[in-house]
Amino acid sequence: MAYVIDGSMFDRYSPVMPMTLSLLMVNDGAHHVEYEKSTHRLLGVTLGKSLPIILVGCIDYFPCISTTRLVLQFTMVLTFVTIFTFVYFNSDMWSYVGCLIAGFGVYQLMVPCSSQEPDKLFASKYKELGCVIVAIFVQAIVQALFSCKTPRFYIEESTRKTMEGVEGFFEGFFEADVNKMQSALQKAGEQLFIANKVAPECHPRLQVVRGRSAPFKVQFCESTLRYLQTAMAEAAMILAATKDWVANRPIVNETDDKEPEQETSDGILEILGNCVTMGQVKAELTATVSLISQVLPDMLADTSDNVQHSALHKPEEVRAAERLESAELLYKELAVQARSYVQSGEDLTGDLRVRLTIVVRSLQNLAYHLSKIEELCIKEANAEPGS
């Protein structure tokens, strides 16, 4: 545009628009859909360009060669940068706006005193401001045109992959495969991180036009993600209790190595696998996980006012799954077997009874959090439209 258009507020070969966009086209990796950031970008750059015009206009009453003007301009620059840099570091909502205002405004405050007539100076600034706004609008339009996936698609995709990771974790658990448990838990954690980042972009307040789609279920999404996060913590506890203990090694591999270190079981999974009651535990947990994997992503992606899903259980079945009734039988069976266990080592990390207790308790907690997600799905399905 800067190369072709000439006339009105556009000056041919002007670097204003391309320079502005080159500074804004930096992906911080935090957003998959940039609706909110586009609004903040427009606000931040506009204020960063316009506020210095007002501030410099206030000191234009003083001569260029003046001690008073020097002190005022120094104080003005220091205060301006301090305030908006503080906003950048201290505000969760307006951090990006404060960064843009400080970055685009500070260099204009330090422009040398000009002998140009005020009318021509302000006219040139007005043209520059108009070009910047046009450039940001063009960027937002191009981005919207090439963004084929909506925020709901991202939240549905990441949630589905999270549940696939949870399913893989339980498959590894019942197959006594520690490495499969670890890789599945790592995958689920990565996808849950993405879901938590994308969720704010789905908020109805960011919609310019609602259209025929129902508003995104913000509270339902936040609650389910919170329970999923807690369930992941319980799964990590199970993983820590079942694999060989190595000091100062993270529970889940946090590196991007193509060949992560192979973990070995400490015998906990094998002991549990030989228990008769584990068949009941497996049936209860697998049914709940499979149901949530099917229902939750579909409900988050649903755009209708009245959400229904044929796979949802009855409330009384959810309450039964919440208690993990077979866990008490598992405790009794392990208590009988534990009489023959010998503690290896001097600390509790080598006590099989402690580890087995942690695993069973974490399974109970995990079943509780998963049942809460199922309960939320039932409530959402039975809620009145628009509530």
JSON list of C-alpha atoms in Angstrom, two decimals, residues 155 158-159 162 191-200 216 218-232 296 300 373 376:
[
{"chain": "A", "resi": 155, "resn": "ILE", "atom": "CA", "xyz": [-10.64, -25.58, 22.56]},
{"chain": "A", "resi": 158, "resn": "SER", "atom": "CA", "xyz": [-7.02, -29.48, 22.65]},
{"chain": "A", "resi": 159, "resn": "THR", "atom": "CA", "xyz": [-9.60, -30.89, 25.08]},
{"chain": "A", "resi": 162, "resn": "THR", "atom": "CA", "xyz": [-6.06, -34.01, 26.54]},
{"chain": "A", "resi": 191, "resn": "GLN", "atom": "CA", "xyz": [-2.73, -30.07, 25.41]},
{"chain": "A", "resi": 192, "resn": "LEU", "atom": "CA", "xyz": [-4.32, -28.90, 28.66]},
{"chain": "A", "resi": 193, "resn": "PHE", "atom": "CA", "xyz": [-1.88, -25.98, 28.72]},
{"chain": "A", "resi": 194, "resn": "ILE", "atom": "CA", "xyz": [-3.05, -25.03, 25.21]},
{"chain": "A", "resi": 195, "resn": "ALA", "atom": "CA", "xyz": [-6.70, -25.33, 26.26]},
{"chain": "A", "resi": 196, "resn": "ASN", "atom": "CA", "xyz": [-6.15, -22.98, 29.21]},
{"chain": "A", "resi": 197, "resn": "LYS", "atom": "CA", "xyz": [-4.48, -20.45, 26.91]},
{"chain": "A", "resi": 198, "resn": "VAL", "atom": "CA", "xyz": [-7.18, -20.58, 24.24]},
{"chain": "A", "resi": 199, "resn": "ALA", "atom": "CA", "xyz": [-10.16, -20.52, 26.63]},
{"chain": "A", "resi": 200, "resn": "PRO", "atom": "CA", "xyz": [-10.10, -16.71, 27.21]},
{"chain": "A", "resi": 216, "resn": "PHE", "atom": "CA", "xyz": [-19.67, -19.84, 24.58]},
{"chain": "A", "resi": 218, "resn": "VAL", "atom": "CA", "xyz": [-17.43, -19.80, 29.77]},
{"chain": "A", "resi": 219, "resn": "GLN", "atom": "CA", "xyz": [-18.22, -20.99, 33.29]},
{"chain": "A", "resi": 220, "resn": "PHE", "atom": "CA", "xyz": [-18.68, -24.58, 32.15]},
{"chain": "A", "resi": 221, "resn": "CYS", "atom": "CA", "xyz": [-15.35, -24.50, 30.30]},
{"chain": "A", "resi": 222, "resn": "GLU", "atom": "CA", "xyz": [-13.44, -22.95, 33.21]},
{"chain": "A", "resi": 223, "resn": "SER", "atom": "CA", "xyz": [-14.87, -25.46, 35.70]},
{"chain": "A", "resi": 224, "resn": "THR", "atom": "CA", "xyz": [-14.10, -28.51, 33.56]},
{"chain": "A", "resi": 225, "resn": "LEU", "atom": "CA", "xyz": [-10.55, -27.34, 32.84]},
{"chain": "A", "resi": 226, "resn": "ARG", "atom": "CA", "xyz": [-10.00, -26.73, 36.54]},
{"chain": "A", "resi": 227, "resn": "TYR", "atom": "CA", "xyz": [-11.12, -30.28, 37.39]},
{"chain": "A", "resi": 228, "resn": "LEU", "atom": "CA", "xyz": [-8.99, -31.64, 34.56]},
{"chain": "A", "resi": 229, "resn": "GLN", "atom": "CA", "xyz": [-5.97, -29.79, 35.96]},
{"chain": "A", "resi": 230, "resn": "THR", "atom": "CA", "xyz": [-6.53, -31.33, 39.39]},
{"chain": "A", "resi": 231, "resn": "ALA", "atom": "CA", "xyz": [-7.05, -34.77, 37.86]},
{"chain": "A", "resi": 232, "resn": "MET", "atom": "CA", "xyz": [-3.73, -34.40, 36.04]},
{"chain": "A", "resi": 296, "resn": "LEU", "atom": "CA", "xyz": [-16.75, -33.01, 26.92]},
{"chain": "A", "resi": 300, "resn": "LEU", "atom": "CA", "xyz": [-17.48, -27.34, 24.34]},
{"chain": "A", "resi": 373, "resn": "ILE", "atom": "CA", "xyz": [-16.66, -33.19, 35.10]},
{"chain": "A", "resi": 376, "resn": "LEU", "atom": "CA", "xyz": [-21.03, -30.60, 35.07]}
]
